[in-house]
């Protein structure tokens, strides 16, 4: 099978179609001066159209006794096709109740995936199972924040931009990176388990730390960075396994590994010592590199290594 064909199969038609649509919207955004399609919005849309359907392909079947969980997951995967359209349509409507109502079409499949993850709790036997459960919960939380942002709601002291950034954080780190940790845990339970545990602790801490105390935010960022480091070590190990041939999957895992070092350094610097760096610059450096270089490329690499 050719490398191109393997990449297409790893992406899946749903994520591939989402990538094509996102590219068109990004081209429009680059050539128009509109706040409705700013960088943070485009990052979130990339997560919704590409990362979510791609990540769902890494979710393992629940096995015996998990027929309902599997059915809910399949239903959520199918309805995300409608949810993607709803997310795009919500952006075309001025923020308010109508935009939020349309955005709810994206929340519904996310809730199905979260319900599927909840049904797996009793059957959890490995860090990989825990990663699937956590990823479903974080995805639903990110989708809910997307709806609240479209409704133009500020709550509990969260400024408008923080709501949107937290949704981005949950889509990429809470969902995409968590599923990568789960894929690693299926090959290296100790290292993958460490990555899953660090992300489970760090994702919510870094998201709510700004409301509680700066120390909580710093602790969350450090935990996420440590989880990212564990994933980088896992990717490095995969590069030297005989079962991983020297083709596209090696290159993708290598790119994800190298980019994760840059993103991890940027995350620690922005949280601990570089408060003067503006949000726009950090979104371009940290958010952009993390979204494309670490999560997207990493998910494709782990899909190729997954072999299903």
PDB file of C-alpha atoms in Angstrom:
ATOM      1  CA  UNK A   1       0.000   0.000   0.000  1.00  0.00           C
ATOM      2  CA  UNK A   2       1.399   3.407  -0.964  1.00  0.00           C
ATOM      3  CA  UNK A   3       2.308   5.992   1.662  1.00  0.00           C
ATOM      4  CA  UNK A   4      -0.371   8.400   0.426  1.00  0.00           C
ATOM      5  CA  UNK A   5      -3.048   5.739   0.643  1.00  0.00           C
ATOM      6  CA  UNK A   6      -1.973   4.821   4.181  1.00  0.00           C
ATOM      7  CA  UNK A   7      -2.167   8.483   5.207  1.00  0.00           C
ATOM      8  CA  UNK A   8      -5.667   8.819   3.744  1.00  0.00           C
ATOM      9  CA  UNK A   9      -6.822   5.679   5.554  1.00  0.00           C
ATOM     10  CA  UNK A  10      -5.261   6.908   8.812  1.00  0.00           C
ATOM     11  CA  UNK A  11      -7.030  10.257   8.557  1.00  0.00           C
ATOM     12  CA  UNK A  12     -10.385   8.797   7.636  1.00  0.00           C
ATOM     13  CA  UNK A  13     -12.804  10.390   5.198  1.00  0.00           C
ATOM     14  CA  UNK A  14     -14.551  12.462   7.875  1.00  0.00           C
ATOM     15  CA  UNK A  15     -11.364  14.122   9.122  1.00  0.00           C
ATOM     16  CA  UNK A  16     -10.089  14.483   5.562  1.00  0.00           C
ATOM     17  CA  UNK A  17     -13.293  16.260   4.505  1.00  0.00           C
ATOM     18  CA  UNK A  18     -13.065  18.443   7.612  1.00  0.00           C
ATOM     19  CA  UNK A  19      -9.489  19.361   6.745  1.00  0.00           C
ATOM     20  CA  UNK A  20     -10.540  20.368   3.215  1.00  0.00           C
ATOM     21  CA  UNK A  21     -13.397  22.525   4.514  1.00  0.00           C
ATOM     22  CA  UNK A  22     -11.195  24.099   7.187  1.00  0.00           C
ATOM     23  CA  UNK A  23      -8.539  24.949   4.573  1.00  0.00           C
ATOM     24  CA  UNK A  24     -11.148  26.814   2.510  1.00  0.00           C
ATOM     25  CA  UNK A  25     -12.406  28.731   5.560  1.00  0.00           C
ATOM     26  CA  UNK A  26      -8.828  29.512   6.616  1.00  0.00           C
ATOM     27  CA  UNK A  27      -8.118  30.912   3.145  1.00  0.00           C
ATOM     28  CA  UNK A  28     -11.174  33.148   3.440  1.00  0.00           C
ATOM     29  CA  UNK A  29     -10.088  34.251   6.916  1.00  0.00           C
ATOM     30  CA  UNK A  30      -6.598  35.085   5.672  1.00  0.00           C
ATOM     31  CA  UNK A  31      -7.978  37.332   2.941  1.00  0.00           C
ATOM     32  CA  UNK A  32     -10.687  39.092   4.933  1.00  0.00           C
ATOM     33  CA  UNK A  33     -10.432  41.386   7.912  1.00  0.00           C
ATOM     34  CA  UNK A  34     -13.102  39.956  10.207  1.00  0.00           C
ATOM     35  CA  UNK A  35     -12.975  39.364  13.935  1.00  0.00           C
ATOM     36  CA  UNK A  36     -15.382  36.439  13.533  1.00  0.00           C
ATOM     37  CA  UNK A  37     -12.565  34.350  12.016  1.00  0.00           C
ATOM     38  CA  UNK A  38      -9.636  35.299  14.231  1.00  0.00           C
ATOM     39  CA  UNK A  39      -6.789  32.944  15.096  1.00  0.00           C
ATOM     40  CA  UNK A  40      -8.360  31.450  18.222  1.00  0.00           C
ATOM     41  CA  UNK A  41     -11.630  30.795  16.362  1.00  0.00           C
ATOM     42  CA  UNK A  42      -9.763  29.085  13.526  1.00  0.00           C
ATOM     43  CA  UNK A  43      -7.815  26.912  15.977  1.00  0.00           C
ATOM     44  CA  UNK A  44     -11.060  25.846  17.662  1.00  0.00           C
ATOM     45  CA  UNK A  45     -12.662  25.118  14.298  1.00  0.00           C
ATOM     46  CA  UNK A  46      -9.655  22.982  13.321  1.00  0.00           C
ATOM     47  CA  UNK A  47     -10.190  20.984  16.492  1.00  0.00           C
ATOM     48  CA  UNK A  48     -13.890  20.552  15.751  1.00  0.00           C
ATOM     49  CA  UNK A  49     -13.559  19.629  12.074  1.00  0.00           C
ATOM     50  CA  UNK A  50     -10.335  17.609  12.089  1.00  0.00           C
ATOM     51  CA  UNK A  51      -9.059  16.628  15.537  1.00  0.00           C
ATOM     52  CA  UNK A  52     -12.359  15.266  16.881  1.00  0.00           C
ATOM     53  CA  UNK A  53     -13.177  12.841  14.026  1.00  0.00           C
ATOM     54  CA  UNK A  54      -9.517  11.829  13.788  1.00  0.00           C
ATOM     55  CA  UNK A  55      -9.231  11.247  17.524  1.00  0.00           C
ATOM     56  CA  UNK A  56     -12.411   9.163  17.665  1.00  0.00           C
ATOM     57  CA  UNK A  57     -10.750   6.660  15.317  1.00  0.00           C
ATOM     58  CA  UNK A  58      -8.239   5.913  18.099  1.00  0.00           C
ATOM     59  CA  UNK A  59     -10.963   4.938  20.579  1.00  0.00           C
ATOM     60  CA  UNK A  60     -10.859   1.187  21.115  1.00  0.00           C
ATOM     61  CA  UNK A  61     -14.112  -0.849  21.213  1.00  0.00           C
ATOM     62  CA  UNK A  62     -15.475  -1.360  24.719  1.00  0.00           C
ATOM     63  CA  UNK A  63     -15.467  -5.157  24.321  1.00  0.00           C
ATOM     64  CA  UNK A  64     -17.849  -7.620  25.905  1.00  0.00           C
ATOM     65  CA  UNK A  65     -20.637  -5.962  27.862  1.00  0.00           C
ATOM     66  CA  UNK A  66     -19.960  -2.637  26.198  1.00  0.00           C
ATOM     67  CA  UNK A  67     -22.410  -2.798  23.324  1.00  0.00           C
ATOM     68  CA  UNK A  68     -24.323   0.283  24.473  1.00  0.00           C
ATOM     69  CA  UNK A  69     -21.088   2.231  24.934  1.00  0.00           C
ATOM     70  CA  UNK A  70     -19.952   1.263  21.449  1.00  0.00           C
ATOM     71  CA  UNK A  71     -23.345   2.175  19.962  1.00  0.00           C
ATOM     72  CA  UNK A  72     -23.268   5.607  21.606  1.00  0.00           C
ATOM     73  CA  UNK A  73     -19.716   6.179  20.363  1.00  0.00           C
ATOM     74  CA  UNK A  74     -20.697   5.224  16.816  1.00  0.00           C
ATOM     75  CA  UNK A  75     -23.754   7.483  17.021  1.00  0.00           C
ATOM     76  CA  UNK A  76     -21.623  10.373  18.240  1.00  0.00           C
ATOM     77  CA  UNK A  77     -19.064   9.790  15.484  1.00  0.00           C
ATOM     78  CA  UNK A  78     -21.799   9.835  12.846  1.00  0.00           C
ATOM     79  CA  UNK A  79     -23.599  12.888  14.268  1.00  0.00           C
ATOM     80  CA  UNK A  80     -20.362  14.873  14.382  1.00  0.00           C
ATOM     81  CA  UNK A  81     -20.826  15.222  10.610  1.00  0.00           C
ATOM     82  CA  UNK A  82     -23.917  17.288  11.370  1.00  0.00           C
ATOM     83  CA  UNK A  83     -22.158  18.842  14.351  1.00  0.00           C
ATOM     84  CA  UNK A  84     -19.363  20.121  12.107  1.00  0.00           C
ATOM     85  CA  UNK A  85     -21.919  21.879   9.904  1.00  0.00           C
ATOM     86  CA  UNK A  86     -23.566  23.313  13.029  1.00  0.00           C
ATOM     87  CA  UNK A  87     -20.227  24.646  14.302  1.00  0.00           C
ATOM     88  CA  UNK A  88     -19.555  26.417  11.000  1.00  0.00           C
ATOM     89  CA  UNK A  89     -23.111  27.790  10.809  1.00  0.00           C
ATOM     90  CA  UNK A  90     -22.901  29.103  14.371  1.00  0.00           C
ATOM     91  CA  UNK A  91     -19.849  31.159  13.402  1.00  0.00           C
ATOM     92  CA  UNK A  92     -21.804  32.750  10.550  1.00  0.00           C
ATOM     93  CA  UNK A  93     -24.460  34.024  12.981  1.00  0.00           C
ATOM     94  CA  UNK A  94     -23.756  36.921  15.355  1.00  0.00           C
ATOM     95  CA  UNK A  95     -23.156  35.706  18.892  1.00  0.00           C
ATOM     96  CA  UNK A  96     -26.353  35.374  20.869  1.00  0.00           C
ATOM     97  CA  UNK A  97     -29.146  32.910  21.580  1.00  0.00           C
ATOM     98  CA  UNK A  98     -29.645  31.893  17.934  1.00  0.00           C
ATOM     99  CA  UNK A  99     -25.945  31.204  17.439  1.00  0.00           C
ATOM    100  CA  UNK A 100     -25.874  29.174  20.662  1.00  0.00           C
ATOM    101  CA  UNK A 101     -28.934  27.193  19.576  1.00  0.00           C
ATOM    102  CA  UNK A 102     -27.229  26.270  16.313  1.00  0.00           C
ATOM    103  CA  UNK A 103     -23.989  25.455  18.160  1.00  0.00           C
ATOM    104  CA  UNK A 104     -25.955  22.997  20.310  1.00  0.00           C
ATOM    105  CA  UNK A 105     -25.966  20.764  17.237  1.00  0.00           C
ATOM    106  CA  UNK A 106     -22.249  20.285  17.916  1.00  0.00           C
ATOM    107  CA  UNK A 107     -22.795  19.699  21.633  1.00  0.00           C
ATOM    108  CA  UNK A 108     -25.203  16.761  21.104  1.00  0.00           C
ATOM    109  CA  UNK A 109     -22.710  14.289  19.563  1.00  0.00           C
ATOM    110  CA  UNK A 110     -20.110  15.364  22.136  1.00  0.00           C
ATOM    111  CA  UNK A 111     -22.563  14.394  24.883  1.00  0.00           C
ATOM    112  CA  UNK A 112     -23.089  11.003  23.220  1.00  0.00           C
ATOM    113  CA  UNK A 113     -19.335  10.400  23.219  1.00  0.00           C
ATOM    114  CA  UNK A 114     -19.181  11.487  26.883  1.00  0.00           C
ATOM    115  CA  UNK A 115     -22.068   9.134  27.752  1.00  0.00           C
ATOM    116  CA  UNK A 116     -20.228   6.311  26.002  1.00  0.00           C
ATOM    117  CA  UNK A 117     -17.119   7.133  28.040  1.00  0.00           C
ATOM    118  CA  UNK A 118     -19.152   7.172  31.280  1.00  0.00           C
ATOM    119  CA  UNK A 119     -20.435   3.647  30.603  1.00  0.00           C
ATOM    120  CA  UNK A 120     -16.824   2.485  30.384  1.00  0.00           C
ATOM    121  CA  UNK A 121     -15.970   3.584  33.938  1.00  0.00           C
ATOM    122  CA  UNK A 122     -16.916   0.286  35.602  1.00  0.00           C
ATOM    123  CA  UNK A 123     -14.960  -1.703  33.045  1.00  0.00           C
ATOM    124  CA  UNK A 124     -11.768   0.362  33.312  1.00  0.00           C
ATOM    125  CA  UNK A 125      -8.803  -1.992  33.546  1.00  0.00           C
ATOM    126  CA  UNK A 126      -5.921  -0.017  32.086  1.00  0.00           C
ATOM    127  CA  UNK A 127      -4.581   3.520  31.625  1.00  0.00           C
ATOM    128  CA  UNK A 128      -5.791   3.327  28.025  1.00  0.00           C
ATOM    129  CA  UNK A 129      -9.376   2.879  29.255  1.00  0.00           C
ATOM    130  CA  UNK A 130      -8.944   5.809  31.649  1.00  0.00           C
ATOM    131  CA  UNK A 131      -7.699   7.957  28.763  1.00  0.00           C
ATOM    132  CA  UNK A 132     -10.839   7.165  26.732  1.00  0.00           C
ATOM    133  CA  UNK A 133     -13.097   8.089  29.664  1.00  0.00           C
ATOM    134  CA  UNK A 134     -11.245  11.350  30.362  1.00  0.00           C
ATOM    135  CA  UNK A 135     -11.110  12.313  26.683  1.00  0.00           C
ATOM    136  CA  UNK A 136     -14.887  11.927  26.361  1.00  0.00           C
ATOM    137  CA  UNK A 137     -15.516  14.077  29.430  1.00  0.00           C
ATOM    138  CA  UNK A 138     -13.128  16.820  28.299  1.00  0.00           C
ATOM    139  CA  UNK A 139     -14.645  16.832  24.801  1.00  0.00           C
ATOM    140  CA  UNK A 140     -18.138  17.385  26.215  1.00  0.00           C
ATOM    141  CA  UNK A 141     -16.840  20.185  28.454  1.00  0.00           C
ATOM    142  CA  UNK A 142     -15.113  21.844  25.499  1.00  0.00           C
ATOM    143  CA  UNK A 143     -18.282  21.608  23.392  1.00  0.00           C
ATOM    144  CA  UNK A 144     -20.342  23.149  26.205  1.00  0.00           C
ATOM    145  CA  UNK A 145     -17.927  26.073  26.479  1.00  0.00           C
ATOM    146  CA  UNK A 146     -18.212  26.546  22.711  1.00  0.00           C
ATOM    147  CA  UNK A 147     -22.003  26.899  23.066  1.00  0.00           C
ATOM    148  CA  UNK A 148     -21.617  29.317  25.987  1.00  0.00           C
ATOM    149  CA  UNK A 149     -19.144  31.399  24.006  1.00  0.00           C
ATOM    150  CA  UNK A 150     -21.528  31.593  21.044  1.00  0.00           C
ATOM    151  CA  UNK A 151     -24.243  32.741  23.439  1.00  0.00           C
ATOM    152  CA  UNK A 152     -21.973  35.598  24.523  1.00  0.00           C
ATOM    153  CA  UNK A 153     -21.953  34.431  28.127  1.00  0.00           C
ATOM    154  CA  UNK A 154     -19.323  35.399  30.696  1.00  0.00           C
ATOM    155  CA  UNK A 155     -19.574  33.494  33.947  1.00  0.00           C
ATOM    156  CA  UNK A 156     -17.729  33.052  37.219  1.00  0.00           C
ATOM    157  CA  UNK A 157     -15.295  35.792  36.299  1.00  0.00           C
ATOM    158  CA  UNK A 158     -14.271  34.100  33.045  1.00  0.00           C
ATOM    159  CA  UNK A 159     -13.668  36.762  30.385  1.00  0.00           C
ATOM    160  CA  UNK A 160     -14.966  36.091  26.882  1.00  0.00           C
ATOM    161  CA  UNK A 161     -11.570  35.131  25.426  1.00  0.00           C
ATOM    162  CA  UNK A 162     -10.823  32.783  28.330  1.00  0.00           C
ATOM    163  CA  UNK A 163     -14.009  30.793  27.621  1.00  0.00           C
ATOM    164  CA  UNK A 164     -12.976  30.306  23.997  1.00  0.00           C
ATOM    165  CA  UNK A 165      -9.334  29.520  24.835  1.00  0.00           C
ATOM    166  CA  UNK A 166     -10.440  26.944  27.407  1.00  0.00           C
ATOM    167  CA  UNK A 167     -12.592  25.277  24.761  1.00  0.00           C
ATOM    168  CA  UNK A 168      -9.550  25.127  22.461  1.00  0.00           C
ATOM    169  CA  UNK A 169      -7.470  23.717  25.324  1.00  0.00           C
ATOM    170  CA  UNK A 170     -10.010  20.957  26.025  1.00  0.00           C
ATOM    171  CA  UNK A 171     -10.341  19.965  22.357  1.00  0.00           C
ATOM    172  CA  UNK A 172      -6.620  19.659  21.698  1.00  0.00           C
ATOM    173  CA  UNK A 173      -5.045  18.778  25.041  1.00  0.00           C
ATOM    174  CA  UNK A 174      -7.986  17.246  26.910  1.00  0.00           C
ATOM    175  CA  UNK A 175      -9.203  15.214  23.931  1.00  0.00           C
ATOM    176  CA  UNK A 176      -6.521  14.845  21.251  1.00  0.00           C
ATOM    177  CA  UNK A 177      -3.433  14.631  23.454  1.00  0.00           C
ATOM    178  CA  UNK A 178      -5.278  12.386  25.928  1.00  0.00           C
ATOM    179  CA  UNK A 179      -6.084   9.858  23.189  1.00  0.00           C
ATOM    180  CA  UNK A 180      -2.448   9.923  22.089  1.00  0.00           C
ATOM    181  CA  UNK A 181      -1.515   9.075  25.692  1.00  0.00           C
ATOM    182  CA  UNK A 182      -4.029   6.221  25.581  1.00  0.00           C
ATOM    183  CA  UNK A 183      -2.460   4.897  22.370  1.00  0.00           C
ATOM    184  CA  UNK A 184       0.947   5.003  24.044  1.00  0.00           C
ATOM    185  CA  UNK A 185      -0.452   3.203  27.119  1.00  0.00           C
ATOM    186  CA  UNK A 186      -1.492   0.248  24.939  1.00  0.00           C
ATOM    187  CA  UNK A 187       2.181  -0.256  24.041  1.00  0.00           C
ATOM    188  CA  UNK A 188       3.923   0.991  27.163  1.00  0.00           C
ATOM    189  CA  UNK A 189       1.564   0.795  30.188  1.00  0.00           C
ATOM    190  CA  UNK A 190       3.954   2.487  32.608  1.00  0.00           C
ATOM    191  CA  UNK A 191       4.987   5.397  30.427  1.00  0.00           C
ATOM    192  CA  UNK A 192       1.533   5.787  28.909  1.00  0.00           C
ATOM    193  CA  UNK A 193      -0.069   5.500  32.336  1.00  0.00           C
ATOM    194  CA  UNK A 194       2.161   8.301  33.608  1.00  0.00           C
ATOM    195  CA  UNK A 195       1.184  10.488  30.627  1.00  0.00           C
ATOM    196  CA  UNK A 196      -2.527   9.778  31.186  1.00  0.00           C
ATOM    197  CA  UNK A 197      -2.325  10.518  34.919  1.00  0.00           C
ATOM    198  CA  UNK A 198      -0.441  13.778  34.388  1.00  0.00           C
ATOM    199  CA  UNK A 199      -2.903  14.966  31.736  1.00  0.00           C
ATOM    200  CA  UNK A 200      -5.953  13.996  33.815  1.00  0.00           C
ATOM    201  CA  UNK A 201      -4.582  16.146  36.644  1.00  0.00           C
ATOM    202  CA  UNK A 202      -3.107  18.935  34.538  1.00  0.00           C
ATOM    203  CA  UNK A 203      -5.862  19.657  31.995  1.00  0.00           C
ATOM    204  CA  UNK A 204      -8.557  20.794  34.473  1.00  0.00           C
ATOM    205  CA  UNK A 205      -6.014  22.487  36.751  1.00  0.00           C
ATOM    206  CA  UNK A 206      -4.591  24.637  33.948  1.00  0.00           C
ATOM    207  CA  UNK A 207      -8.114  25.433  32.722  1.00  0.00           C
ATOM    208  CA  UNK A 208      -9.555  26.653  36.043  1.00  0.00           C
ATOM    209  CA  UNK A 209      -6.321  27.829  37.654  1.00  0.00           C
ATOM    210  CA  UNK A 210      -6.884  31.413  36.537  1.00  0.00           C
ATOM    211  CA  UNK A 211     -10.024  31.515  38.680  1.00  0.00           C
ATOM    212  CA  UNK A 212      -8.630  29.805  41.754  1.00  0.00           C
ATOM    213  CA  UNK A 213      -4.994  30.832  42.145  1.00  0.00           C
ATOM    214  CA  UNK A 214      -2.006  31.387  39.855  1.00  0.00           C
ATOM    215  CA  UNK A 215      -0.196  28.550  41.613  1.00  0.00           C
ATOM    216  CA  UNK A 216      -2.919  26.133  40.487  1.00  0.00           C
ATOM    217  CA  UNK A 217      -2.526  27.323  36.902  1.00  0.00           C
ATOM    218  CA  UNK A 218       1.245  26.859  37.089  1.00  0.00           C
ATOM    219  CA  UNK A 219       0.856  23.376  38.585  1.00  0.00           C
ATOM    220  CA  UNK A 220      -1.560  22.439  35.807  1.00  0.00           C
ATOM    221  CA  UNK A 221       0.789  23.711  33.090  1.00  0.00           C
ATOM    222  CA  UNK A 222       3.711  21.822  34.606  1.00  0.00           C
ATOM    223  CA  UNK A 223       1.655  18.600  34.789  1.00  0.00           C
ATOM    224  CA  UNK A 224       0.541  18.940  31.158  1.00  0.00           C
ATOM    225  CA  UNK A 225       4.123  19.636  30.079  1.00  0.00           C
ATOM    226  CA  UNK A 226       5.319  16.565  31.987  1.00  0.00           C
ATOM    227  CA  UNK A 227       2.627  14.498  30.267  1.00  0.00           C
ATOM    228  CA  UNK A 228       3.766  15.914  26.949  1.00  0.00           C
ATOM    229  CA  UNK A 229       7.338  14.914  27.797  1.00  0.00           C
ATOM    230  CA  UNK A 230       6.189  11.362  28.558  1.00  0.00           C
ATOM    231  CA  UNK A 231       4.488  11.248  25.166  1.00  0.00           C
ATOM    232  CA  UNK A 232       7.669  12.521  23.516  1.00  0.00           C
ATOM    233  CA  UNK A 233       9.677   9.738  25.165  1.00  0.00           C
ATOM    234  CA  UNK A 234       7.057   7.235  24.008  1.00  0.00           C
ATOM    235  CA  UNK A 235       7.254   8.538  20.449  1.00  0.00           C
ATOM    236  CA  UNK A 236      11.060   8.289  20.610  1.00  0.00           C
ATOM    237  CA  UNK A 237      10.777   4.663  21.707  1.00  0.00           C
ATOM    238  CA  UNK A 238       8.351   3.948  18.872  1.00  0.00           C
ATOM    239  CA  UNK A 239      10.929   5.228  16.393  1.00  0.00           C
ATOM    240  CA  UNK A 240      13.296   2.451  17.424  1.00  0.00           C
ATOM    241  CA  UNK A 241      10.825  -0.430  17.519  1.00  0.00           C
ATOM    242  CA  UNK A 242      11.241  -2.991  14.735  1.00  0.00           C
ATOM    243  CA  UNK A 243       7.484  -3.069  14.177  1.00  0.00           C
ATOM    244  CA  UNK A 244       7.483   0.568  13.085  1.00  0.00           C
ATOM    245  CA  UNK A 245       9.026   0.719   9.586  1.00  0.00           C
ATOM    246  CA  UNK A 246      11.017   3.683   8.368  1.00  0.00           C
ATOM    247  CA  UNK A 247       8.170   5.344   6.504  1.00  0.00           C
ATOM    248  CA  UNK A 248       5.573   8.037   7.123  1.00  0.00           C
ATOM    249  CA  UNK A 249       4.723   6.980  10.666  1.00  0.00           C
ATOM    250  CA  UNK A 250       8.353   7.378  11.748  1.00  0.00           C
ATOM    251  CA  UNK A 251       8.505  10.844  10.206  1.00  0.00           C
ATOM    252  CA  UNK A 252       5.200  11.946  11.749  1.00  0.00           C
ATOM    253  CA  UNK A 253       6.118  10.710  15.219  1.00  0.00           C
ATOM    254  CA  UNK A 254       9.510  12.417  14.909  1.00  0.00           C
ATOM    255  CA  UNK A 255       7.901  15.750  13.924  1.00  0.00           C
ATOM    256  CA  UNK A 256       5.405  15.448  16.790  1.00  0.00           C
ATOM    257  CA  UNK A 257       8.244  14.662  19.203  1.00  0.00           C
ATOM    258  CA  UNK A 258      10.370  17.631  18.101  1.00  0.00           C
ATOM    259  CA  UNK A 259       7.444  20.063  18.146  1.00  0.00           C
ATOM    260  CA  UNK A 260       6.352  18.916  21.593  1.00  0.00           C
ATOM    261  CA  UNK A 261       9.689  20.110  22.988  1.00  0.00           C
ATOM    262  CA  UNK A 262       9.070  23.606  21.622  1.00  0.00           C
ATOM    263  CA  UNK A 263       5.466  23.675  22.816  1.00  0.00           C
ATOM    264  CA  UNK A 264       6.374  22.412  26.274  1.00  0.00           C
ATOM    265  CA  UNK A 265       9.041  25.088  26.686  1.00  0.00           C
ATOM    266  CA  UNK A 266       6.620  27.782  25.503  1.00  0.00           C
ATOM    267  CA  UNK A 267       3.911  26.585  27.899  1.00  0.00           C
ATOM    268  CA  UNK A 268       6.192  26.696  30.923  1.00  0.00           C
ATOM    269  CA  UNK A 269       7.668  30.067  29.917  1.00  0.00           C
ATOM    270  CA  UNK A 270       4.263  31.684  29.391  1.00  0.00           C
ATOM    271  CA  UNK A 271       2.845  30.357  32.665  1.00  0.00           C
ATOM    272  CA  UNK A 272       5.819  30.731  34.975  1.00  0.00           C
ATOM    273  CA  UNK A 273       7.942  33.616  33.829  1.00  0.00           C
ATOM    274  CA  UNK A 274       6.746  35.340  30.680  1.00  0.00           C
ATOM    275  CA  UNK A 275       3.498  37.004  31.722  1.00  0.00           C
ATOM    276  CA  UNK A 276       4.392  39.984  29.570  1.00  0.00           C
ATOM    277  CA  UNK A 277       3.942  37.933  26.375  1.00  0.00           C
ATOM    278  CA  UNK A 278       0.660  38.937  24.761  1.00  0.00           C
ATOM    279  CA  UNK A 279      -2.125  36.413  24.180  1.00  0.00           C
ATOM    280  CA  UNK A 280      -1.949  36.779  20.395  1.00  0.00           C
ATOM    281  CA  UNK A 281       1.724  35.855  20.245  1.00  0.00           C
ATOM    282  CA  UNK A 282       1.217  32.873  22.533  1.00  0.00           C
ATOM    283  CA  UNK A 283      -1.768  31.699  20.463  1.00  0.00           C
ATOM    284  CA  UNK A 284       0.377  31.802  17.329  1.00  0.00           C
ATOM    285  CA  UNK A 285       3.418  30.112  18.866  1.00  0.00           C
ATOM    286  CA  UNK A 286       1.989  27.805  21.509  1.00  0.00           C
ATOM    287  CA  UNK A 287      -1.502  27.192  20.137  1.00  0.00           C
ATOM    288  CA  UNK A 288      -0.584  26.923  16.477  1.00  0.00           C
ATOM    289  CA  UNK A 289       2.413  24.643  16.959  1.00  0.00           C
ATOM    290  CA  UNK A 290       0.557  22.496  19.491  1.00  0.00           C
ATOM    291  CA  UNK A 291      -2.540  22.143  17.301  1.00  0.00           C
ATOM    292  CA  UNK A 292      -0.757  21.212  14.081  1.00  0.00           C
ATOM    293  CA  UNK A 293       2.702  20.008  15.048  1.00  0.00           C
ATOM    294  CA  UNK A 294       1.936  18.013  18.181  1.00  0.00           C
ATOM    295  CA  UNK A 295      -1.709  16.937  18.184  1.00  0.00           C
ATOM    296  CA  UNK A 296      -2.676  16.693  14.510  1.00  0.00           C
ATOM    297  CA  UNK A 297       0.574  15.185  13.248  1.00  0.00           C
ATOM    298  CA  UNK A 298       0.866  13.084  16.394  1.00  0.00           C
ATOM    299  CA  UNK A 299      -2.656  11.658  16.017  1.00  0.00           C
ATOM    300  CA  UNK A 300      -1.971  10.691  12.405  1.00  0.00           C
ATOM    301  CA  UNK A 301       1.321   9.075  13.442  1.00  0.00           C
ATOM    302  CA  UNK A 302      -0.328   7.086  16.233  1.00  0.00           C
ATOM    303  CA  UNK A 303      -3.158   6.089  13.873  1.00  0.00           C
ATOM    304  CA  UNK A 304      -0.571   4.649  11.489  1.00  0.00           C
ATOM    305  CA  UNK A 305       1.156   2.883  14.377  1.00  0.00           C
ATOM    306  CA  UNK A 306      -2.229   1.651  15.636  1.00  0.00           C
ATOM    307  CA  UNK A 307      -2.544  -0.556  12.581  1.00  0.00           C
ATOM    308  CA  UNK A 308      -6.378  -0.870  12.711  1.00  0.00           C
TER     309      UNK A 308
END
